Short mmCIF file of C-alpha atoms and ligand atoms in Angstrom, two decimals:
data_model
loop_
_atom_site.label_atom_id
_atom_site.label_comp_id
_atom_site.label_asym_id
_atom_site.label_seq_id
_atom_site.Cartn_x
_atom_site.Cartn_y
_atom_site.Cartn_z
CA MET A 1 -22.32 12.72 7.11
CA MET A 2 -21.82 8.95 7.53
CA GLU A 3 -21.24 6.76 4.47
CA LYS A 4 -21.75 3.13 4.17
CA LEU A 5 -21.66 0.53 1.79
CA VAL A 6 -24.74 -2.01 2.05
CA ILE A 7 -23.52 -5.40 0.37
CA GLU A 8 -26.27 -7.89 -0.14
CA GLY A 9 -24.16 -11.55 -0.30
CA GLY A 10 -24.69 -14.48 -2.24
CA LYS A 11 -24.44 -13.00 -5.83
CA ARG A 12 -21.44 -14.40 -8.29
CA LEU A 13 -19.07 -12.21 -9.68
CA ALA A 14 -18.34 -12.81 -13.36
CA GLY A 15 -16.80 -10.84 -16.25
CA ASN A 16 -13.48 -8.52 -16.85
CA VAL A 17 -12.08 -5.79 -14.62
CA LYS A 18 -9.10 -3.58 -15.11
CA VAL A 19 -6.90 -2.64 -11.96
CA SER A 20 -5.87 1.11 -11.27
CA GLY A 21 -2.41 1.80 -11.04
CA SER A 22 -0.71 1.29 -7.88
CA LYS A 23 -0.71 3.14 -5.04
CA ASN A 24 2.24 2.43 -3.09
CA ALA A 25 4.29 2.98 -6.41
CA ALA A 26 2.59 6.15 -7.01
CA LEU A 27 3.03 7.45 -3.17
CA SER A 28 6.93 6.63 -3.55
CA ILE A 29 6.99 8.28 -6.91
CA LEU A 30 5.38 11.57 -6.04
CA VAL A 31 8.03 11.81 -2.88
CA ALA A 32 10.69 10.86 -5.12
CA SER A 33 9.76 14.19 -7.85
CA LEU A 34 10.14 16.52 -5.09
CA LEU A 35 14.03 15.69 -6.30
CA ILE A 36 13.45 17.00 -9.58
CA LYS A 37 13.68 20.84 -10.21
CA GLY A 38 11.57 21.24 -12.90
CA LYS A 39 8.32 19.26 -14.46
CA THR A 40 7.26 15.47 -13.67
CA ILE A 41 4.07 14.29 -15.84
CA LEU A 42 2.86 10.92 -14.28
CA TYR A 43 0.25 8.86 -15.78
CA ASN A 44 -2.31 6.08 -14.60
CA VAL A 45 -2.19 7.79 -10.93
CA PRO A 46 -4.87 5.75 -8.95
CA ARG A 47 -7.65 8.65 -7.99
CA ILE A 48 -7.57 7.34 -4.45
CA GLY A 49 -7.73 9.03 -0.74
CA ASP A 50 -3.71 8.58 -0.10
CA VAL A 51 -2.68 10.33 -3.53
CA TRP A 52 -4.90 13.03 -2.75
CA THR A 53 -3.23 13.55 0.94
CA MET A 54 0.19 13.05 -0.59
CA LEU A 55 -0.63 15.79 -3.37
CA ASP A 56 -2.00 17.82 -0.60
CA MET A 57 1.47 17.37 1.31
CA LEU A 58 3.22 18.44 -1.92
CA ARG A 59 1.10 21.64 -2.37
CA GLU A 60 2.16 22.17 1.27
CA LEU A 61 5.65 22.74 0.54
CA GLY A 62 5.00 24.89 -1.76
CA VAL A 63 5.05 22.45 -4.94
CA LYS A 64 2.80 22.93 -7.98
CA VAL A 65 0.22 20.21 -8.69
CA SER A 66 -2.02 19.82 -11.22
CA VAL A 67 -4.39 17.18 -11.66
CA GLU A 68 -5.72 16.55 -15.41
CA LYS A 69 -7.93 13.70 -16.65
CA GLU A 70 -5.13 11.49 -17.88
CA PHE A 71 -1.98 12.64 -15.87
CA VAL A 72 -0.95 14.15 -12.90
CA GLU A 73 1.69 17.42 -13.31
CA ILE A 74 4.11 18.28 -10.42
CA ASP A 75 6.67 20.97 -10.87
CA ALA A 76 9.33 20.91 -8.11
CA SER A 77 11.23 23.67 -9.27
CA VAL A 78 10.92 25.54 -6.30
CA ILE A 79 10.22 24.02 -2.62
CA GLU A 80 8.94 27.22 -0.63
CA LYS A 81 8.71 25.59 2.59
CA TYR A 82 10.93 22.67 4.53
CA GLU A 83 8.14 21.75 7.20
CA ALA A 84 5.39 18.97 6.53
CA PRO A 85 2.33 19.50 8.55
CA TYR A 86 1.23 17.35 11.32
CA GLU A 87 -2.18 16.81 10.29
CA LEU A 88 -1.28 15.34 6.49
CA VAL A 89 1.22 12.91 8.26
CA LYS A 90 -0.98 11.89 10.91
CA LYS A 91 -3.59 11.08 8.13
CA MET A 92 -0.75 9.38 5.84
CA ARG A 93 2.21 8.04 7.39
CA ALA A 94 3.69 7.46 3.84
CA SER A 95 3.68 11.34 3.71
CA PHE A 96 6.79 11.05 6.47
CA ASN A 97 8.90 10.10 3.30
CA VAL A 98 9.09 13.74 2.06
CA LEU A 99 11.72 14.12 4.67
CA GLY A 100 14.72 13.26 3.09
CA PRO A 101 14.00 14.62 -0.66
CA VAL A 102 13.35 17.83 1.44
CA LEU A 103 16.80 17.95 3.05
CA ALA A 104 18.28 16.96 -0.12
CA ARG A 105 17.08 19.90 -1.90
CA CYS A 106 16.62 22.81 1.02
CA GLY A 107 19.69 21.71 3.76
CA ARG A 108 16.95 21.07 6.12
CA ALA A 109 13.43 19.55 6.62
CA ARG A 110 10.98 19.44 9.83
CA VAL A 111 8.57 16.52 9.61
CA PRO A 112 6.14 15.02 12.14
CA LEU A 113 6.72 11.70 13.30
CA PRO A 114 4.13 9.37 12.13
CA GLY A 115 2.32 7.60 14.87
CA GLY A 116 1.10 4.32 14.79
CA CYS A 117 -1.65 2.38 13.32
CA ASP A 118 -4.36 -0.34 13.18
CA ILE A 119 -1.59 -2.88 11.97
CA GLY A 120 1.42 -2.24 14.06
CA THR A 121 3.76 0.18 15.91
CA ARG A 122 5.36 0.89 12.46
CA PRO A 123 8.57 2.90 13.60
CA VAL A 124 11.04 4.82 11.32
CA ASP A 125 14.46 3.73 13.04
CA TYR A 126 15.80 2.54 9.92
CA HIS A 127 14.90 5.85 8.28
CA LEU A 128 16.59 7.95 10.88
CA LYS A 129 19.93 5.81 10.71
CA GLY A 130 19.89 5.74 7.12
CA LEU A 131 19.73 9.67 6.95
CA GLN A 132 22.28 9.91 9.95
CA ALA A 133 24.68 7.83 7.85
CA MET A 134 24.42 10.16 4.95
CA GLY A 135 25.64 12.82 7.06
CA ALA A 136 22.11 14.45 8.47
CA GLU A 137 21.92 15.61 11.88
CA ILE A 138 18.83 14.56 13.39
CA LYS A 139 17.01 15.66 16.61
CA MET A 140 13.75 14.68 17.34
CA GLU A 141 11.55 16.90 19.64
CA HIS A 142 7.89 17.69 20.41
CA GLY A 143 6.83 15.10 18.05
CA TYR A 144 8.80 16.34 14.72
CA VAL A 145 11.99 15.09 13.12
CA GLU A 146 14.24 17.95 12.75
CA ALA A 147 16.98 17.30 10.18
CA ILE A 148 19.80 19.45 8.98
CA ALA A 149 22.40 18.51 6.30
CA PRO A 150 24.20 20.97 4.47
CA HIS A 151 25.06 17.98 1.88
CA LEU A 152 24.27 14.33 1.86
CA LYS A 153 27.39 11.91 1.15
CA GLY A 154 26.86 7.95 -0.03
CA THR A 155 27.19 5.41 2.53
CA GLU A 156 26.55 1.70 3.61
CA ILE A 157 23.08 0.72 5.09
CA TYR A 158 21.85 -2.47 6.51
CA PHE A 159 18.21 -3.06 7.48
CA ASP A 160 17.47 -5.55 10.23
CA PHE A 161 14.36 -6.13 8.49
CA PRO A 162 13.61 -5.51 4.56
CA SER A 163 11.63 -2.48 5.05
CA VAL A 164 9.81 -1.25 2.06
CA GLY A 165 9.50 2.55 3.02
CA ALA A 166 12.63 2.87 4.38
CA THR A 167 14.30 1.23 1.10
CA CYS A 168 12.41 3.65 -0.91
CA HIS A 169 13.01 7.02 1.20
CA LEU A 170 16.91 5.99 1.53
CA ALA A 171 17.51 5.06 -2.33
CA THR A 172 15.46 8.25 -3.39
CA THR A 173 17.56 10.69 -1.11
CA ALA A 174 20.83 8.52 -2.04
CA ALA A 175 20.30 9.31 -5.43
CA VAL A 176 21.65 12.83 -5.38
CA ALA A 177 23.92 12.41 -2.43
CA GLU A 178 27.72 12.36 -3.29
CA GLY A 179 29.03 9.52 -4.22
CA ILE A 180 27.98 5.71 -3.82
CA THR A 181 25.41 4.26 -1.42
CA TYR A 182 24.67 0.52 -0.52
CA ILE A 183 21.62 -0.66 0.88
CA ARG A 184 21.98 -4.39 2.33
CA ASN A 185 18.92 -6.66 3.28
CA ALA A 186 16.77 -3.78 1.75
CA ALA A 187 13.04 -4.70 0.29
CA GLU A 188 12.65 -5.79 -3.42
CA GLU A 189 8.68 -5.15 -3.81
CA PRO A 190 7.79 -4.36 -7.58
CA GLU A 191 6.77 -1.03 -6.90
CA ILE A 192 10.41 -0.39 -5.64
CA HIS A 193 11.40 -1.31 -8.98
CA ASP A 194 8.86 0.73 -10.35
CA LEU A 195 9.97 3.61 -8.04
CA PHE A 196 13.99 3.15 -9.26
CA ASN A 197 12.72 2.73 -12.94
CA PHE A 198 11.10 6.32 -12.77
CA LEU A 199 14.45 7.89 -11.08
CA ASN A 200 16.23 6.10 -13.66
CA ASN A 201 14.30 7.91 -16.28
CA ALA A 202 15.35 11.14 -14.76
CA GLY A 203 18.91 10.46 -14.74
CA ALA A 204 19.26 8.70 -11.33
CA GLN A 205 21.61 5.39 -11.57
CA ILE A 206 19.92 2.80 -9.11
CA ARG A 207 20.17 -0.76 -9.49
CA TYR A 208 20.10 -4.13 -7.29
CA ILE A 209 23.17 -5.74 -7.37
CA ASP A 210 22.11 -8.67 -5.76
CA SER A 211 18.41 -9.76 -4.08
CA ARG A 212 18.19 -7.69 -1.34
CA GLU A 213 21.28 -5.57 -2.26
CA ILE A 214 21.12 -1.97 -3.97
CA GLU A 215 23.86 0.35 -5.22
CA ILE A 216 22.88 3.76 -5.61
CA LYS A 217 25.48 5.99 -7.62
CA GLY A 218 24.64 9.64 -6.50
CA VAL A 219 24.04 12.12 -9.66
CA GLU A 220 24.38 16.19 -9.38
CA SER A 221 20.79 16.70 -10.23
CA LEU A 222 17.63 14.76 -11.82
CA LYS A 223 15.99 15.76 -15.03
CA GLU A 224 12.43 16.68 -15.86
CA THR A 225 10.50 13.31 -16.77
CA SER A 226 7.16 11.63 -17.52
CA TYR A 227 6.24 8.04 -16.25
CA SER A 228 3.54 5.44 -16.18
CA ILE A 229 2.61 3.84 -12.89
CA MET A 230 2.39 0.24 -12.54
CA PRO A 231 -0.96 -1.41 -11.98
CA ASP A 232 -2.14 -1.93 -8.45
CA ARG A 233 -0.82 -5.57 -7.33
CA MET A 234 -3.27 -5.64 -3.85
CA GLU A 235 -6.30 -4.34 -5.96
CA ALA A 236 -5.50 -7.19 -8.36
CA GLY A 237 -5.51 -9.81 -5.50
CA THR A 238 -8.73 -8.37 -3.92
CA PHE A 239 -10.52 -9.33 -6.96
CA MET A 240 -9.03 -12.70 -7.40
CA ILE A 241 -10.02 -13.50 -4.26
CA ALA A 242 -13.61 -12.05 -4.21
CA ALA A 243 -13.91 -14.09 -7.67
CA ALA A 244 -12.90 -17.23 -5.35
CA ILE A 245 -15.39 -16.61 -2.43
CA THR A 246 -18.28 -16.26 -4.89
CA GLU A 247 -17.49 -19.02 -7.26
CA GLY A 248 -16.84 -16.47 -9.85
CA ASP A 249 -15.39 -16.45 -12.55
CA VAL A 250 -13.40 -13.20 -12.82
CA THR A 251 -10.64 -11.98 -15.41
CA ILE A 252 -8.35 -9.25 -13.92
CA GLU A 253 -6.69 -7.31 -17.11
CA GLY A 254 -3.72 -5.08 -16.82
CA ILE A 255 -1.62 -6.85 -14.22
CA ASP A 256 1.25 -9.14 -14.88
CA PRO A 257 0.63 -12.62 -12.99
CA GLN A 258 4.39 -12.52 -12.10
CA TYR A 259 3.59 -10.02 -9.26
CA LEU A 260 1.06 -12.23 -7.46
CA LYS A 261 2.75 -15.93 -7.95
CA PRO A 262 1.82 -16.48 -4.02
CA VAL A 263 -1.32 -15.33 -4.25
CA ILE A 264 -1.73 -17.42 -7.28
CA ASP A 265 -0.23 -20.38 -5.47
CA LYS A 266 -2.84 -20.21 -2.42
CA LEU A 267 -5.43 -19.77 -4.56
CA ARG A 268 -4.90 -23.11 -6.26
CA GLU A 269 -4.20 -24.79 -3.23
CA VAL A 270 -7.72 -23.71 -1.89
CA GLY A 271 -9.16 -25.31 -5.03
CA CYS A 272 -9.63 -22.45 -7.84
CA GLU A 273 -8.39 -22.54 -11.19
CA VAL A 274 -6.32 -19.95 -12.15
CA LEU A 275 -5.44 -19.39 -15.68
CA GLU A 276 -2.62 -16.79 -16.23
CA PHE A 277 -1.82 -14.76 -19.15
CA GLU A 278 0.62 -12.26 -20.37
CA ASN A 279 -1.24 -8.95 -18.65
CA ALA A 280 -4.22 -10.60 -17.25
CA VAL A 281 -5.01 -13.41 -14.47
CA ARG A 282 -8.44 -15.49 -14.65
CA VAL A 283 -9.75 -16.66 -11.40
CA ILE A 284 -12.38 -19.20 -11.60
CA GLY A 285 -13.81 -20.12 -7.64
CA ARG A 286 -14.72 -23.66 -6.98
CA LYS A 287 -16.33 -25.03 -3.90
CA PRO A 288 -15.59 -26.62 -1.37
CA ILE A 289 -12.97 -24.36 -0.66
CA LYS A 290 -9.93 -26.09 0.91
CA PRO A 291 -7.88 -24.84 4.12
CA THR A 292 -4.45 -23.70 3.48
CA ASN A 293 -1.85 -22.38 5.80
CA ILE A 294 -0.74 -18.95 5.25
CA VAL A 295 2.90 -17.19 6.31
CA THR A 296 3.55 -13.61 5.12
CA PHE A 297 6.75 -12.32 4.21
CA PRO A 298 8.70 -9.41 2.38
CA HIS A 299 9.05 -10.09 -1.60
CA PRO A 300 8.77 -12.06 -3.03
CA GLY A 301 7.25 -14.06 -0.31
CA PHE A 302 3.05 -13.73 0.45
CA PRO A 303 2.26 -10.32 1.01
CA THR A 304 1.20 -9.04 4.26
CA ASP A 305 -1.57 -6.80 2.65
CA MET A 306 -3.52 -10.09 1.13
CA GLN A 307 -3.33 -11.60 4.37
CA GLN A 308 -6.32 -10.05 5.62
CA PRO A 309 -8.37 -10.32 2.07
CA PHE A 310 -7.21 -13.90 1.91
CA THR A 311 -8.14 -14.71 5.63
CA ALA A 312 -11.99 -13.97 4.83
CA LEU A 313 -11.86 -16.66 2.31
CA LEU A 314 -10.79 -19.22 4.68
CA THR A 315 -13.38 -17.94 7.20
CA ILE A 316 -15.50 -20.41 5.08
CA ALA A 317 -12.93 -23.02 4.00
CA ASP A 318 -13.65 -26.74 4.62
CA GLY A 319 -11.41 -27.23 7.20
CA ILE A 320 -8.94 -25.28 9.76
CA SER A 321 -6.11 -22.88 7.93
CA MET A 322 -3.79 -21.27 9.93
CA VAL A 323 -2.20 -17.60 9.15
CA THR A 324 0.97 -16.04 10.31
CA GLU A 325 2.01 -12.81 9.88
CA THR A 326 5.49 -12.37 10.40
CA VAL A 327 5.59 -8.55 8.68
CA TYR A 328 3.50 -6.73 11.37
CA ASP A 329 3.12 -6.71 15.21
CA SER A 330 -0.88 -6.68 15.56
CA ARG A 331 -2.58 -6.95 11.61
CA PHE A 332 -5.55 -9.35 13.23
CA LYS A 333 -7.55 -6.96 14.89
CA TYR A 334 -10.01 -7.18 12.16
CA LEU A 335 -10.48 -10.70 12.80
CA SER A 336 -13.26 -9.45 15.59
CA GLU A 337 -15.44 -7.94 12.89
CA LEU A 338 -14.98 -11.37 10.70
CA ALA A 339 -16.24 -12.98 13.84
CA ARG A 340 -19.24 -10.74 13.73
CA MET A 341 -20.61 -12.35 10.69
CA GLY A 342 -20.25 -15.74 11.89
CA ALA A 343 -16.21 -16.67 11.53
CA ASP A 344 -14.57 -18.71 13.52
CA VAL A 345 -11.29 -17.35 14.36
CA LYS A 346 -8.73 -16.80 17.28
CA VAL A 347 -5.36 -15.76 17.55
CA GLU A 348 -2.30 -17.40 19.09
CA GLY A 349 0.62 -14.92 18.83
CA ARG A 350 1.54 -14.21 15.59
CA THR A 351 -0.71 -16.87 13.99
CA ALA A 352 -4.70 -16.70 13.59
CA ILE A 353 -6.18 -20.13 13.71
CA VAL A 354 -9.26 -20.01 11.19
CA LYS A 355 -11.69 -22.93 11.49
CA GLY A 356 -14.41 -22.86 8.37
CA VAL A 357 -17.81 -22.32 8.84
CA PRO A 358 -20.30 -23.52 6.52
CA GLU A 359 -21.45 -20.06 5.61
CA LEU A 360 -21.01 -16.17 7.19
CA THR A 361 -23.91 -13.99 7.80
CA GLY A 362 -24.24 -10.04 6.80
CA ALA A 363 -23.91 -8.12 9.95
CA PRO A 364 -23.15 -4.19 10.42
CA VAL A 365 -19.24 -3.97 10.70
CA THR A 366 -16.66 -1.20 10.76
CA ILE A 367 -13.63 -0.97 8.46
CA THR A 368 -11.03 -0.04 10.64
CA ASP A 369 -7.72 -0.22 7.88
CA LEU A 370 -7.32 -0.40 4.38
CA ARG A 371 -6.82 -3.94 4.14
CA ALA A 372 -9.41 -4.79 6.58
CA GLY A 373 -11.92 -3.11 4.33
CA ALA A 374 -11.04 -5.45 1.45
CA ALA A 375 -11.18 -8.63 3.61
CA LEU A 376 -14.78 -7.11 5.13
CA VAL A 377 -16.13 -6.54 1.61
CA ILE A 378 -14.87 -9.84 0.47
CA ALA A 379 -16.84 -11.74 3.45
CA ALA A 380 -19.91 -9.60 2.92
CA LEU A 381 -19.62 -10.71 -0.74
CA ALA A 382 -20.48 -14.13 0.22
CA ALA A 383 -22.29 -13.76 3.54
CA LYS A 384 -26.04 -14.61 3.48
CA GLY A 385 -28.29 -11.17 3.55
CA ILE A 386 -27.04 -7.61 4.32
CA SER A 387 -23.76 -6.27 5.61
CA GLU A 388 -23.55 -2.52 6.11
CA LEU A 389 -19.93 -1.33 6.40
CA SER A 390 -18.70 1.96 7.74
CA GLY A 391 -15.42 3.63 8.06
CA LEU A 392 -15.29 3.90 4.22
CA GLU A 393 -12.64 6.65 4.58
CA ASN A 394 -10.17 4.00 5.00
CA LEU A 395 -11.41 2.00 2.21
CA ASP A 396 -11.19 4.97 -0.24
CA ARG A 397 -7.89 5.65 0.59
CA GLY A 398 -6.61 2.77 -1.30
CA TYR A 399 -9.40 1.72 -3.76
CA GLU A 400 -10.77 3.73 -6.83
CA ASP A 401 -14.22 3.08 -7.31
CA LEU A 402 -13.87 -0.48 -5.44
CA GLU A 403 -18.24 -1.09 -5.66
CA GLY A 404 -18.46 0.38 -8.88
CA LYS A 405 -15.87 -2.17 -10.24
CA LEU A 406 -17.49 -5.06 -8.39
CA ASN A 407 -20.78 -4.67 -9.76
CA SER A 408 -19.81 -4.33 -13.05
CA LEU A 409 -19.11 -8.17 -12.14
CA GLY A 410 -22.59 -8.94 -10.78
CA ALA A 411 -22.07 -7.98 -6.68
CA SER A 412 -25.02 -5.70 -5.31
CA ILE A 413 -23.27 -2.90 -3.25
CA LYS A 414 -25.19 0.38 -2.85
CA ARG A 415 -22.93 3.37 -1.13
CA ILE A 416 -25.42 5.48 1.14
CA ARG A 417 -24.90 8.50 3.06
CA GLU A 418 -26.55 9.07 6.45
CA GLU A 419 -27.00 12.01 8.55
CA SER A 420 -24.07 11.22 11.05
CA LYS A 421 -26.04 10.97 14.47
CA GLU A 422 -23.37 12.31 16.58
CA TRP A 423 -24.74 14.83 19.25
CA VAL A 424 -23.72 18.85 18.16
CA LEU A 425 -23.10 20.10 22.00
C1 EPZ B 501 4.58 -0.30 3.12
O1 EPZ B 501 4.67 0.09 4.46
C2 EPZ B 501 3.76 -0.55 2.28
N1 EPZ B 501 2.79 0.98 2.26
C3 EPZ B 501 2.29 -1.41 3.47
O2 EPZ B 501 1.10 -1.20 2.51
C4 EPZ B 501 2.84 -2.40 3.28
O3 EPZ B 501 1.98 -3.41 4.08
C5 EPZ B 501 3.99 -2.38 3.62
O4 EPZ B 501 5.14 -1.79 2.76
C6 EPZ B 501 4.75 -4.10 3.92
O5 EPZ B 501 4.78 -4.67 2.58
C7 EPZ B 501 3.08 1.94 1.62
O6 EPZ B 501 3.94 1.61 0.89
C8 EPZ B 501 2.68 3.30 1.51
P1 EPZ B 501 7.76 -1.86 6.26
P2 EPZ B 501 5.99 0.38 5.17
O7 EPZ B 501 8.39 -0.31 6.64
O8 EPZ B 501 6.95 0.89 4.24
C9 EPZ B 501 9.17 -2.45 10.43
C10 EPZ B 501 -1.33 -0.89 2.57
O9 EPZ B 501 -2.27 -1.60 2.89
N2 EPZ B 501 9.93 -1.67 10.62
O10 EPZ B 501 8.19 -2.43 5.21
O11 EPZ B 501 5.53 1.00 6.55
C11 EPZ B 501 7.75 -2.02 10.81
O12 EPZ B 501 7.42 -1.89 11.98
C12 EPZ B 501 -0.10 -0.59 3.26
O13 EPZ B 501 -1.17 -0.44 1.22
C13 EPZ B 501 10.97 -0.95 11.48
O14 EPZ B 501 10.95 -1.93 12.46
O15 EPZ B 501 6.21 -0.88 5.68
C14 EPZ B 501 7.07 -3.46 10.11
O16 EPZ B 501 6.86 -4.57 10.85
C15 EPZ B 501 -0.24 -1.25 4.98
N3 EPZ B 501 11.71 0.04 11.43
C16 EPZ B 501 8.00 -3.91 8.88
O17 EPZ B 501 9.14 -3.11 9.01
C17 EPZ B 501 11.48 0.99 10.39
O18 EPZ B 501 12.15 2.15 10.19
C18 EPZ B 501 7.95 -3.31 7.55
O19 EPZ B 501 7.47 -2.33 7.53
C19 EPZ B 501 10.93 0.61 9.29
C20 EPZ B 501 9.80 -0.44 9.31
#
């Protein structure tokens, strides 16, 4: 069965929309719940593909998981298995980060190495170097990482690049190591602060002692807790850009504008009016869309996850824009799909040169990764005619009912199911 989104372009978005809980905060907090020998209750967990995959991972480790209407309950009193299955890590690389917490709880862990993906090679060398520094013996064979550590001790870690995943993974593991750990040149995304708030609620002692420098005082054990996940910054940004490209007037509720300053700044630069409230942002799109230049950078820079959606907006700007991707080594693959809708883009090294065209035309396109999906939805909202988007599993992993929310703002999107035409030999 193949699913597609059929989008009729040209509809102006208007009204209010509420964002769901943050995918990236939820994933790292679910991993951290493995450290708690008891129950964890989590509210505002987004109902998205990556969360279901992470819950499957926890169940594979023998952890009890129950999904209620208002919350998700994790009971990690007992971790029965220390090996993570390949198919889950392959499906979602963030599940690799169970390595440290399982190692801390069981003294050993065996987790498949995550492969690359459509946005880059994405190695995990910082993760492994940090665990070794904490005293783990690491072996790699047959595509698996085997780690053994009778007990973990505090250490000093430095990242060549402020990696979000390595910061979450190693700070979480260090929370129950013996002694103090310092992480330098660490990432400082809001979702990491959310993870640390959760861990500190459970008795951990983690704090930023300087920008990009974290101190973790290891504690004996963590206690049961409940926590509400922060809102999803990237979902909010997606709706903001969708408002801009349809000359709409949309208020995104439940988001602190502080989290999205670079996106707000760039939307103003291209001519939008953006009003900031305590827990909401209102975006009023204006034509012509002016060109601008984007350079992605770890927080507080322009988020790399917003590069793809924002570039979709720039394809119909009134001039030439330059988009430079400094975080990933190949996050421009989606441009070939945008080009099928009439975008005029070319890539020189780490920079995409986006020459604005008067309008895009609807086309059948394929979603290759999560934020490429956001970019193609945004382009289809503004394109003349009908677009058909396939590869929805990549979109559904990070957006909860995206088409329902957009249709409530006036979009015309249908999700259709087609018999897949593959030959059954
Ligand atoms: C997280 O990925 C997010 N995923 C990504 O969001 C996001 O794009 C990224 O952070 C950057 O903000 C989750 O939180 C689940 P990184 P992560 O480690 O942790 C290099 C989305 O759309 N690196 O900060 O994998 C790496 O190659 C996803 O929701 C090493 O070299 O990102 C990359 O170039 C996509 N060695 C750069 O750091 C390492 O050991 C940033 O990667 C680790 C990372």
